[in-house]
Amino acid sequence: MIMEKKDKVKGCSQSSSNATSLEEDIVQEYFRAVEGGDVGKVEEQLRKEPSLVHCSLDLVQGNGHSHSLRQSGLHVVADRDDVKLAQLLVAQGADLLARTSSGATAIHSGAAAGSIQVLRYLLSVDSGALNLLDHEGATALHLAVKKKQGESVRTLLELGASINLAMFDGSTPLHLAAALGFYDVTQVFFDVKPMESRAVVLAARDAQGMTVAHRAAMFNHWNLLSWLITQKCPVNAVDNKGRSVLVLAAERGAWDAVSELLHGAADPLILSNDGKNFLHQVVALGGDPQIFKEDMQQNGDFTLVLKGRDLGGYTPLHYAAQYGFGRCCSTLIKLGALVSAKGHDLMSPLHMAAQHGRSNTVKLLLAYETGQQSINDADHFGRTALHLAAENGHQKVTVLLLSKGAQLLRDVSGCTPLHLAAVHNQTGIMEHFISRHATQLALVDNGGNTVLHLAAKHDSAQVFTMLLDAGLPLTFNDQQLSALDLAILNDAHSTMTALVDNPRWKEALLQPSSLYACSGLVDKFPDVMLRALDRCQTTEEKASSTGRRSWIRHDYQLLQPSVEAQADDQLWRTSWRGRKDPLMLLNRMVACRRVELLCHPVCTSYLEGKWLAYGLMFQVVRLSLYVTFLTLLTYLILEGIEMDLRPHLRQVSLQRLSKYRPDLVGGNRTRFGPLQLTVQQGGVTAIDQTLLAFVLAFALFHLLQKVAQCLRQGLLYFVRLRSMFEVTLYASTMLFSIGFYDVQDDYMSWQSQWLLGAVAIFFAWSNLFFLLQWYGQLSIHVLVLLRVMKTLTEAMMVFFVVIVAFAITFYTLYPAKILPDDPLFYQRDHGDDSLGDIYFSSYSSLQTAILRVSDQMIGDADVIVNFISPIYNGFMYFPTLTYMLALTSILVVTILLQAVVVSDLAIPCRLCLLRSCQCGGWLSIPWL
């Protein structure tokens, strides 16, 4: 019993406001009385608490699984068919329309339970509730059918229940009865309803467009279907997919239903929307066509069904061959099916069987003469059955076809079965081809691709290895691409790894290429290139009188092929290795930042060898020439300062003194010291002319070189900051040197000359700093300094807003010093000059304020002069706020910026290695 245990009660909800205060125990006792059918006790409880009639409980049914029924007392009475209690509850005001959580009324419950007396009573009270729907759209009649309550169905029909109302899926009560195979329940409908309404009921369709006959046939209720046929049901009606009852039964494998339909005058020629007749469906599931031929002997021409084609032009034999039903194929052929039948894509049953690996079916089809004749027939792609078997990896079928005379033909793209097997990495089939048809491996498709090309392109690593081991030659396709190029172009990582591990790895990697070759490995597969470099390093041993000696041998052919290898092949002229860029592979490593490759012992030893062989000599010559140039330029600058610049500056001072204080000028002496009145006019000495000529020639040569590079590279030349740096250096050097020949300053003033000289000497010494970055450990210090400078520059740009903020604030708080409020200060004699210095502040103008804050950002806070001394001596009018701002600027700007620099120092270690290994700096000669 549902109410036997208290723990099965899940909760209570009252539908009346008067019952909200009822205790749970009272409600449970009430439902126990209802469940037990105790009319007297129920009547007594309702007399005490009339609101109990509206109570409902969530009950547990089954093995502890909550169904959340939330039934009222009237639902319980309807389940038990207790008409006396039903009359009592209705008399006490029970709601006939109260619903469970599934939306069922007491009438639904009574119909499902077969409670005929309660059902008749409730409907006599409210006949309008007969066709109410629950939450699934089901009427009481639907529930009676589901529970196979034939008497409930009869009663509801007699009381006027509608048989046309459908659930949300479109199912009428008769659809449910047919789907469940309730033969007796179905007969009740026709016993009660008049003859004229039967046709409408039988033709009714659900949401899928299925009739009652569809529902009975799809679940193989053949006896019910047979009876429906006698009731004139429309057996040739089609559903939304165009399937007749016969086609649907065949699709579901309901063979008994198919036989009944064929005997019952169902049209076997009706096609579904995909063009299939019932025989297509039968053979697709392995049914016996012979049985159904006998069933339809009096109902149509079986030959039309046998040769029927779907939308793809496929006959039932195609489907039988596709799914490998050999016995079915044999039966179809005996019944007259054509082995040579072709679909719209020209595929025969043999194609289907070969494509899906049905070896027994292939053997069966080839046993017929027409099947043997079609063994080399091609579909609209030009592919034979052998193509399809090889492409899909069906080795047994492939061997069978070859043994029966299948030829290695080409399809429309020029591919043979070998090509397709290589594309799909079919190792077993390729092994058979290599052992039996090795002469066919060199065949190419329409693009000139061999089997090796396609295996590399489609990353068929295992087949690629097999072909290399078979000795297949390395050739180029019509686009002059090698198998290696295609593998790199299509990111075939597995193939590249297999290539490097193969004994022919060096032959493949050294093959000239106009596209990738080893540079592609550096770009896309650095790990594969690392494996290749590992193979270039071998350990050798040799016995000697002192014991066994071992050494490491490095093979540099990958980095720089021999001259003989380049001369033997014309393709080297257009290949990436044949370009003028020296040591392109190593430079490519630098460009791609492949540090792990550059650090490999093979690369480092190769670079060291080149450096010692000729790189060191050229770099020493280059550096020596530049140092000579720098020494001479420095000498000219220093001598010119004494002989030309200093006299000019003294002359300017004398002119200004004569202008403002002529009384202080007497002879060649003044209060400010001796001033030379005239500049030496002796001109340039012979030695100086020789030095100037060398400096001019050196600067002119390099300037012309930069102009030539600019013409060749265009505006891209100035993208590199170093290029602009060198152009400025040599241009300013030339103009400065020429100025020495203009003694009278006719074409260039001495001011312009020495401005150019200052620029020239600064850039000249700075350029020496850059030149040192190519020399061993010196490069580390150079690059670290460059990195720090770059970081500081970037930080200054980013923190410009912070600089301006502090600068303007300091300028506002401390634009000038004030005289202190201290009597002792005024008792001392400060003098005019020192008193003037008192009023000067480091932040006396906005320009000086920005300069001072920028100086603080690189660590030069100078807090004693700028802040501590003025605050201590009383020269500052806003000392407190200025002190707080100064402390903030030190913490926020100085410490923060230095932390950024320190954290960034790890980066130069990686950059240093790249730059120091950069072959363009070590081994190429820029001026050649």
mmCIF file of C-alpha atoms in Angstrom, residues 391-537:
data_model
loop_
_atom_site.group_PDB
_atom_site.id
_atom_site.type_symbol
_atom_site.label_atom_id
_atom_site.label_comp_id
_atom_site.label_asym_id
_atom_site.label_seq_id
_atom_site.Cartn_x
_atom_site.Cartn_y
_atom_site.Cartn_z
ATOM 1 C CA GLU A 391 42.600 3.819 -51.035
ATOM 2 C CA ASN A 392 40.618 2.384 -48.121
ATOM 3 C CA GLY A 393 43.285 -0.092 -47.018
ATOM 4 C CA HIS A 394 41.522 -3.336 -47.872
ATOM 5 C CA GLN A 395 44.580 -5.479 -48.499
ATOM 6 C CA LYS A 396 42.730 -8.762 -48.939
ATOM 7 C CA VAL A 397 40.475 -7.272 -51.607
ATOM 8 C CA THR A 398 43.452 -5.609 -53.302
ATOM 9 C CA VAL A 399 45.365 -8.874 -53.544
ATOM 10 C CA LEU A 400 42.239 -10.641 -54.799
ATOM 11 C CA LEU A 401 41.629 -8.067 -57.531
ATOM 12 C CA LEU A 402 45.251 -8.182 -58.653
ATOM 13 C CA SER A 403 45.124 -11.970 -58.802
ATOM 14 C CA LYS A 404 41.992 -11.758 -60.953
ATOM 15 C CA GLY A 405 43.608 -9.469 -63.504
ATOM 16 C CA ALA A 406 43.014 -5.931 -62.213
ATOM 17 C CA GLN A 407 45.389 -3.432 -63.816
ATOM 18 C CA LEU A 408 47.197 -0.441 -62.301
ATOM 19 C CA LEU A 409 45.326 2.187 -64.319
ATOM 20 C CA ARG A 410 45.240 5.955 -63.822
ATOM 21 C CA ASP A 411 42.225 7.956 -62.706
ATOM 22 C CA VAL A 412 41.296 11.390 -64.059
ATOM 23 C CA SER A 413 44.021 13.031 -61.910
ATOM 24 C CA GLY A 414 46.619 10.553 -63.095
ATOM 25 C CA CYS A 415 46.779 8.641 -59.810
ATOM 26 C CA THR A 416 47.263 4.890 -59.785
ATOM 27 C CA PRO A 417 46.187 2.664 -56.871
ATOM 28 C CA LEU A 418 49.753 3.040 -55.572
ATOM 29 C CA HIS A 419 49.306 6.795 -55.301
ATOM 30 C CA LEU A 420 46.050 6.432 -53.374
ATOM 31 C CA ALA A 421 47.554 3.872 -51.009
ATOM 32 C CA ALA A 422 50.416 6.271 -50.336
ATOM 33 C CA VAL A 423 48.047 9.187 -49.712
ATOM 34 C CA HIS A 424 46.156 7.242 -47.036
ATOM 35 C CA ASN A 425 49.235 5.578 -45.489
ATOM 36 C CA GLN A 426 48.103 2.046 -46.320
ATOM 37 C CA THR A 427 51.274 0.210 -45.329
ATOM 38 C CA GLY A 428 50.082 -3.350 -45.920
ATOM 39 C CA ILE A 429 48.935 -2.625 -49.446
ATOM 40 C CA MET A 430 52.067 -0.627 -50.221
ATOM 41 C CA GLU A 431 54.231 -3.492 -48.994
ATOM 42 C CA HIS A 432 52.456 -5.811 -51.434
ATOM 43 C CA PHE A 433 52.910 -3.339 -54.299
ATOM 44 C CA ILE A 434 56.618 -2.909 -53.519
ATOM 45 C CA SER A 435 57.219 -6.657 -53.445
ATOM 46 C CA ARG A 436 55.151 -7.510 -56.532
ATOM 47 C CA HIS A 437 54.963 -4.330 -58.628
ATOM 48 C CA ALA A 438 58.154 -2.391 -57.865
ATOM 49 C CA THR A 439 58.471 -1.295 -61.492
ATOM 50 C CA GLN A 440 55.269 0.742 -61.132
ATOM 51 C CA LEU A 441 56.557 2.878 -58.256
ATOM 52 C CA ALA A 442 58.073 5.461 -60.596
ATOM 53 C CA LEU A 443 54.706 6.329 -62.194
ATOM 54 C CA VAL A 444 53.689 9.974 -61.832
ATOM 55 C CA ASP A 445 50.312 11.687 -61.738
ATOM 56 C CA ASN A 446 49.214 14.675 -63.821
ATOM 57 C CA GLY A 447 51.313 16.992 -61.650
ATOM 58 C CA GLY A 448 54.452 14.932 -62.007
ATOM 59 C CA ASN A 449 54.175 13.619 -58.444
ATOM 60 C CA THR A 450 55.516 10.181 -57.683
ATOM 61 C CA VAL A 451 54.226 7.959 -54.916
ATOM 62 C CA LEU A 452 56.948 9.419 -52.686
ATOM 63 C CA HIS A 453 55.722 12.965 -53.330
ATOM 64 C CA LEU A 454 52.155 12.157 -52.300
ATOM 65 C CA ALA A 455 53.236 10.212 -49.228
ATOM 66 C CA ALA A 456 55.266 13.212 -48.088
ATOM 67 C CA LYS A 457 52.490 15.683 -48.905
ATOM 68 C CA HIS A 458 49.853 13.804 -46.894
ATOM 69 C CA ASP A 459 52.166 12.949 -43.973
ATOM 70 C CA SER A 460 52.066 9.206 -44.613
ATOM 71 C CA ALA A 461 55.223 8.609 -42.614
ATOM 72 C CA GLN A 462 55.231 4.810 -42.639
ATOM 73 C CA VAL A 463 54.680 4.544 -46.393
ATOM 74 C CA PHE A 464 57.289 7.259 -46.937
ATOM 75 C CA THR A 465 59.843 5.211 -45.002
ATOM 76 C CA MET A 466 58.984 2.058 -46.947
ATOM 77 C CA LEU A 467 59.460 3.863 -50.257
ATOM 78 C CA LEU A 468 62.833 5.255 -49.203
ATOM 79 C CA ASP A 469 63.938 1.808 -48.104
ATOM 80 C CA ALA A 470 62.797 0.440 -51.462
ATOM 81 C CA GLY A 471 65.257 2.787 -53.178
ATOM 82 C CA LEU A 472 62.713 5.023 -54.909
ATOM 83 C CA PRO A 473 64.683 7.871 -56.540
ATOM 84 C CA LEU A 474 64.308 11.428 -55.266
ATOM 85 C CA THR A 475 62.858 13.440 -58.134
ATOM 86 C CA PHE A 476 61.073 16.731 -58.717
ATOM 87 C CA ASN A 477 57.491 17.242 -59.832
ATOM 88 C CA ASP A 478 56.343 19.610 -62.560
ATOM 89 C CA GLN A 479 56.656 22.555 -60.154
ATOM 90 C CA GLN A 480 60.265 21.613 -59.394
ATOM 91 C CA LEU A 481 59.317 20.621 -55.858
ATOM 92 C CA SER A 482 60.884 17.679 -54.112
ATOM 93 C CA ALA A 483 59.178 15.361 -51.666
ATOM 94 C CA LEU A 484 60.957 17.257 -48.894
ATOM 95 C CA ASP A 485 59.469 20.547 -50.101
ATOM 96 C CA LEU A 486 55.954 19.115 -50.175
ATOM 97 C CA ALA A 487 56.327 17.700 -46.682
ATOM 98 C CA ILE A 488 57.441 21.056 -45.288
ATOM 99 C CA LEU A 489 54.810 22.949 -47.270
ATOM 100 C CA ASN A 490 52.045 20.777 -45.789
ATOM 101 C CA ASP A 491 53.425 20.605 -42.225
ATOM 102 C CA ALA A 492 54.068 16.863 -42.422
ATOM 103 C CA HIS A 493 55.958 16.585 -39.156
ATOM 104 C CA SER A 494 55.817 12.787 -38.877
ATOM 105 C CA THR A 495 57.183 12.392 -42.388
ATOM 106 C CA MET A 496 60.073 14.766 -41.717
ATOM 107 C CA THR A 497 60.958 12.900 -38.534
ATOM 108 C CA ALA A 498 60.879 9.594 -40.404
ATOM 109 C CA LEU A 499 63.075 11.075 -43.129
ATOM 110 C CA VAL A 500 65.783 12.183 -40.705
ATOM 111 C CA ASP A 501 65.775 8.755 -39.066
ATOM 112 C CA ASN A 502 66.096 7.000 -42.439
ATOM 113 C CA PRO A 503 69.504 5.889 -43.799
ATOM 114 C CA ARG A 504 68.890 8.086 -46.869
ATOM 115 C CA TRP A 505 68.406 11.208 -44.776
ATOM 116 C CA LYS A 506 71.480 13.014 -46.026
ATOM 117 C CA GLU A 507 70.621 12.365 -49.667
ATOM 118 C CA ALA A 508 67.172 13.884 -49.179
ATOM 119 C CA LEU A 509 68.294 16.893 -47.145
ATOM 120 C CA LEU A 510 71.138 17.712 -49.527
ATOM 121 C CA GLN A 511 68.859 17.559 -52.548
ATOM 122 C CA PRO A 512 68.803 21.068 -54.069
ATOM 123 C CA SER A 513 65.491 22.886 -53.862
ATOM 124 C CA SER A 514 64.124 26.185 -55.085
ATOM 125 C CA LEU A 515 61.661 26.428 -52.192
ATOM 126 C CA TYR A 516 62.630 25.028 -48.804
ATOM 127 C CA ALA A 517 65.069 22.206 -48.198
ATOM 128 C CA CYS A 518 66.863 22.574 -44.866
ATOM 129 C CA SER A 519 65.780 26.187 -44.418
ATOM 130 C CA GLY A 520 62.226 24.890 -44.169
ATOM 131 C CA LEU A 521 63.256 22.659 -41.294
ATOM 132 C CA VAL A 522 64.676 25.669 -39.500
ATOM 133 C CA ASP A 523 61.465 27.634 -40.111
ATOM 134 C CA LYS A 524 58.824 25.022 -39.298
ATOM 135 C CA PHE A 525 60.452 21.977 -37.723
ATOM 136 C CA PRO A 526 63.369 23.042 -35.512
ATOM 137 C CA ASP A 527 63.096 19.807 -33.533
ATOM 138 C CA VAL A 528 63.557 17.790 -36.739
ATOM 139 C CA MET A 529 66.519 19.968 -37.727
ATOM 140 C CA LEU A 530 68.006 19.304 -34.307
ATOM 141 C CA ARG A 531 67.724 15.555 -34.946
ATOM 142 C CA ALA A 532 69.450 16.051 -38.294
ATOM 143 C CA LEU A 533 72.297 17.943 -36.619
ATOM 144 C CA ASP A 534 72.599 15.133 -34.093
ATOM 145 C CA ARG A 535 73.146 12.727 -36.972
ATOM 146 C CA CYS A 536 75.910 15.011 -38.263
ATOM 147 C CA GLN A 537 77.843 14.342 -35.064
#
